[in-house]
Short mmCIF file of C-alpha atoms in Angstrom, two decimals:
data_model
loop_
_atom_site.label_atom_id
_atom_site.label_comp_id
_atom_site.label_asym_id
_atom_site.label_seq_id
_atom_site.Cartn_x
_atom_site.Cartn_y
_atom_site.Cartn_z
CA MET F 288 -46.91 -38.14 28.99
CA SER F 289 -46.36 -36.18 32.13
CA LYS F 290 -43.65 -33.69 32.87
CA HIS F 291 -41.62 -36.37 34.49
CA LYS F 292 -40.82 -39.14 32.09
CA LYS F 293 -40.31 -42.56 33.35
CA ASN F 294 -36.67 -43.34 33.93
CA GLN F 295 -35.40 -46.08 31.75
CA GLU F 296 -32.51 -48.02 33.07
CA ILE F 297 -29.85 -49.79 31.11
CA LYS F 298 -27.81 -52.31 32.94
CA GLY F 299 -24.12 -52.09 32.21
CA GLU F 300 -21.30 -54.28 33.35
CA ASP F 301 -21.58 -53.67 37.07
CA GLU F 302 -23.69 -50.54 37.39
CA GLU F 303 -26.91 -49.05 36.29
CA ILE F 304 -26.99 -46.02 33.99
CA LYS F 305 -30.05 -43.83 33.81
CA THR F 306 -30.74 -42.71 30.26
CA GLU F 307 -33.49 -40.25 30.92
CA GLU F 308 -34.08 -37.82 33.74
CA PRO F 309 -36.79 -35.26 34.36
CA ILE F 310 -36.57 -32.22 32.04
CA GLU F 311 -35.95 -29.80 34.94
CA LYS F 312 -32.88 -31.77 36.00
CA GLN F 313 -31.63 -31.93 32.43
CA GLU F 314 -32.06 -28.16 32.01
CA GLU F 315 -30.27 -27.61 35.31
CA LYS F 316 -27.40 -29.81 34.17
CA VAL F 317 -27.20 -27.94 30.85
CA GLU F 318 -27.04 -24.64 32.74
CA ASN F 319 -24.33 -26.05 35.01
CA PHE F 320 -22.39 -27.27 31.99
CA GLU F 321 -22.72 -23.88 30.30
CA GLU F 322 -21.50 -22.13 33.45
CA LYS F 323 -18.59 -24.55 33.73
CA PHE F 324 -17.81 -24.09 30.02
CA ASN F 325 -17.85 -20.29 30.34
CA GLU F 326 -15.66 -20.46 33.44
CA LEU F 327 -13.12 -22.77 31.76
CA ASN F 328 -13.20 -20.72 28.56
CA ASP F 329 -12.52 -17.57 30.58
CA LYS F 330 -9.60 -19.27 32.36
CA TYR F 331 -8.24 -20.45 29.01
CA LEU F 332 -8.44 -16.96 27.50
CA ARG F 333 -6.73 -15.43 30.53
CA LEU F 334 -3.95 -18.04 30.45
CA TYR F 335 -3.50 -17.56 26.72
CA SER F 336 -3.34 -13.79 27.15
CA GLU F 337 -0.90 -14.14 30.06
CA TYR F 338 1.33 -16.45 28.02
CA ASP F 339 1.22 -14.10 25.03
CA ASN F 340 2.25 -11.17 27.28
CA TYR F 341 5.05 -13.29 28.76
CA ARG F 342 6.29 -14.21 25.28
CA LYS F 343 6.28 -10.55 24.16
CA ARG F 344 8.01 -9.42 27.37
CA THR F 345 10.79 -12.01 27.06
CA ALA F 346 11.27 -11.14 23.38
CA ASN F 347 11.63 -7.45 24.34
CA GLU F 348 14.06 -8.37 27.12
CA LYS F 349 16.18 -10.37 24.66
CA VAL F 350 16.28 -7.44 22.23
CA GLU F 351 17.25 -5.10 25.07
CA LEU F 352 19.92 -7.53 26.27
CA ILE F 353 21.41 -7.76 22.79
CA LYS F 354 21.45 -3.95 22.53
CA THR F 355 23.30 -3.53 25.80
CA ALA F 356 25.34 -6.75 25.81
CA ALA F 357 28.56 -4.86 25.18
CA GLU F 358 27.89 -2.32 27.95
CA ASN F 359 30.53 -3.68 30.35
CA THR F 360 33.17 -3.85 27.63
CA ILE F 361 32.41 -0.34 26.45
CA LEU F 362 32.47 0.94 30.04
CA ALA F 363 35.95 -0.57 30.40
CA LEU F 364 37.09 1.25 27.22
CA LEU F 365 35.81 4.69 28.25
CA PRO F 366 38.87 5.44 30.45
CA VAL F 367 41.05 4.67 27.39
CA ILE F 368 39.14 7.27 25.38
CA ASP F 369 39.53 9.73 28.28
CA ASP F 370 43.29 9.12 28.29
CA PHE F 371 43.48 9.70 24.54
CA GLU F 372 41.56 12.96 24.92
CA ARG F 373 43.97 14.16 27.62
CA ALA F 374 47.09 13.06 25.75
CA LEU F 375 46.26 14.37 22.28
CA PRO F 376 46.29 18.11 23.11
CA THR F 377 49.74 17.79 24.72
CA MET F 378 51.15 16.01 21.67
CA GLU F 379 49.61 18.44 19.18
CA ASN F 380 52.32 21.08 19.70
CA ALA F 381 55.23 18.63 19.57
CA GLU F 382 57.84 19.02 16.84
CA ASP F 383 57.40 15.46 15.56
CA LYS F 384 53.83 15.31 14.21
CA THR F 385 53.98 11.62 13.22
CA HIS F 386 53.28 10.42 16.77
CA TYR F 387 50.38 12.83 17.06
CA GLU F 388 48.92 11.74 13.72
CA GLY F 389 49.29 8.07 14.62
CA MET F 390 47.55 8.63 17.97
CA MET F 391 44.75 10.56 16.21
CA LEU F 392 44.24 7.67 13.78
CA ILE F 393 43.98 5.15 16.62
CA TYR F 394 41.72 7.44 18.66
CA ASN F 395 39.38 8.10 15.72
CA LYS F 396 39.22 4.41 14.79
CA LEU F 397 38.39 3.42 18.38
CA LYS F 398 35.77 6.15 18.69
CA ARG F 399 34.16 5.21 15.34
CA ALA F 400 34.03 1.52 16.29
CA LEU F 401 32.28 2.37 19.57
CA GLU F 402 29.86 4.73 17.82
CA GLN F 403 28.91 1.93 15.43
CA LYS F 404 27.98 -0.15 18.49
CA GLY F 405 25.60 2.61 19.63
CA LEU F 406 27.84 4.77 21.84
CA GLU F 407 27.14 8.49 21.77
CA GLU F 408 28.61 11.35 23.75
CA ILE F 409 26.28 13.36 25.98
CA LYS F 410 26.31 17.02 24.98
CA ALA F 411 26.89 19.15 28.03
CA VAL F 412 28.62 22.54 27.67
CA GLY F 413 26.04 25.30 27.28
CA GLU F 414 23.14 22.88 27.79
CA PRO F 415 20.65 23.28 30.65
CA PHE F 416 21.60 21.12 33.62
CA ASN F 417 19.71 17.81 33.36
CA THR F 418 19.88 15.32 36.23
CA ASP F 419 19.01 12.49 33.83
CA GLU F 420 22.33 12.99 31.98
CA HIS F 421 24.56 15.18 34.14
CA GLU F 422 26.16 14.85 37.56
CA ALA F 423 26.92 18.24 39.11
CA LEU F 424 30.28 18.30 40.87
CA THR F 425 30.14 21.95 41.83
CA GLN F 426 28.44 25.26 41.15
CA ILE F 427 30.21 28.46 40.29
CA PRO F 428 28.91 31.95 39.58
CA ALA F 429 27.68 32.12 35.99
CA PRO F 430 29.78 34.35 33.68
CA SER F 431 26.53 35.78 32.27
CA GLU F 432 22.81 35.68 33.09
CA ASP F 433 22.01 33.34 30.21
CA MET F 434 24.42 30.70 31.62
CA LYS F 435 22.56 30.35 34.95
CA ASP F 436 21.53 26.73 35.57
CA LYS F 437 23.49 25.67 32.51
CA VAL F 438 26.62 23.56 32.21
CA ILE F 439 29.72 25.75 32.15
CA ASP F 440 32.45 23.09 32.07
CA VAL F 441 32.76 19.31 31.71
CA VAL F 442 35.14 17.50 34.08
CA GLN F 443 34.42 14.05 32.61
CA LYS F 444 32.40 13.32 29.49
CA GLY F 445 29.23 11.28 29.75
CA TYR F 446 28.06 8.63 27.31
CA LYS F 447 24.88 6.87 26.23
CA LEU F 448 24.69 3.39 24.75
CA ASN F 449 21.67 3.00 22.45
CA GLY F 450 19.89 5.82 24.29
CA LYS F 451 20.64 4.50 27.80
CA VAL F 452 23.01 6.53 29.97
CA ILE F 453 25.99 4.35 30.89
CA ARG F 454 28.12 7.14 32.34
CA TYR F 455 26.83 10.50 33.52
CA ALA F 456 28.67 13.62 32.43
CA ARG F 457 30.43 15.18 35.42
CA VAL F 458 29.89 18.91 35.08
CA VAL F 459 30.26 22.35 36.62
CA VAL F 460 26.99 24.30 36.73
CA GLY F 461 26.51 28.06 36.73
CA CYS F 462 24.44 29.62 39.49
#
């Protein structure tokens, strides 16, 4: 037989279907199908990878949201802690210690509850000034050379919630 086989035709319902074609055309079709398969497989892998990344990203976002869900509530409670910290030293020298002790119990319980939720105080006094945690309100001459560019005083305490700064420490820096 020659390179080109005779085309056999099978008559269907309303159309003719060719069952055999020349080998060159068949090879060309196979190559086209392989190219199309590779292209579709590549698209599938990219879509699968994209979906997997999306799923991981949304899972991480959910975890992060759960960690910081109480942020607004804790931010609302920080002024209460500030008020306790201003009031306690004035009550410490009072004659009647029962009020002071009661306030200390409430303050400690509130602080412990917030710490269990991931709240931590930002250390400031004596630390090098860090713009990621501190907000400089003013600069004053440093009392000693080793206190230059370090925090000398804290005007308002700063806090982190699960490692994220939710309120910067307002500080005085030595120059």
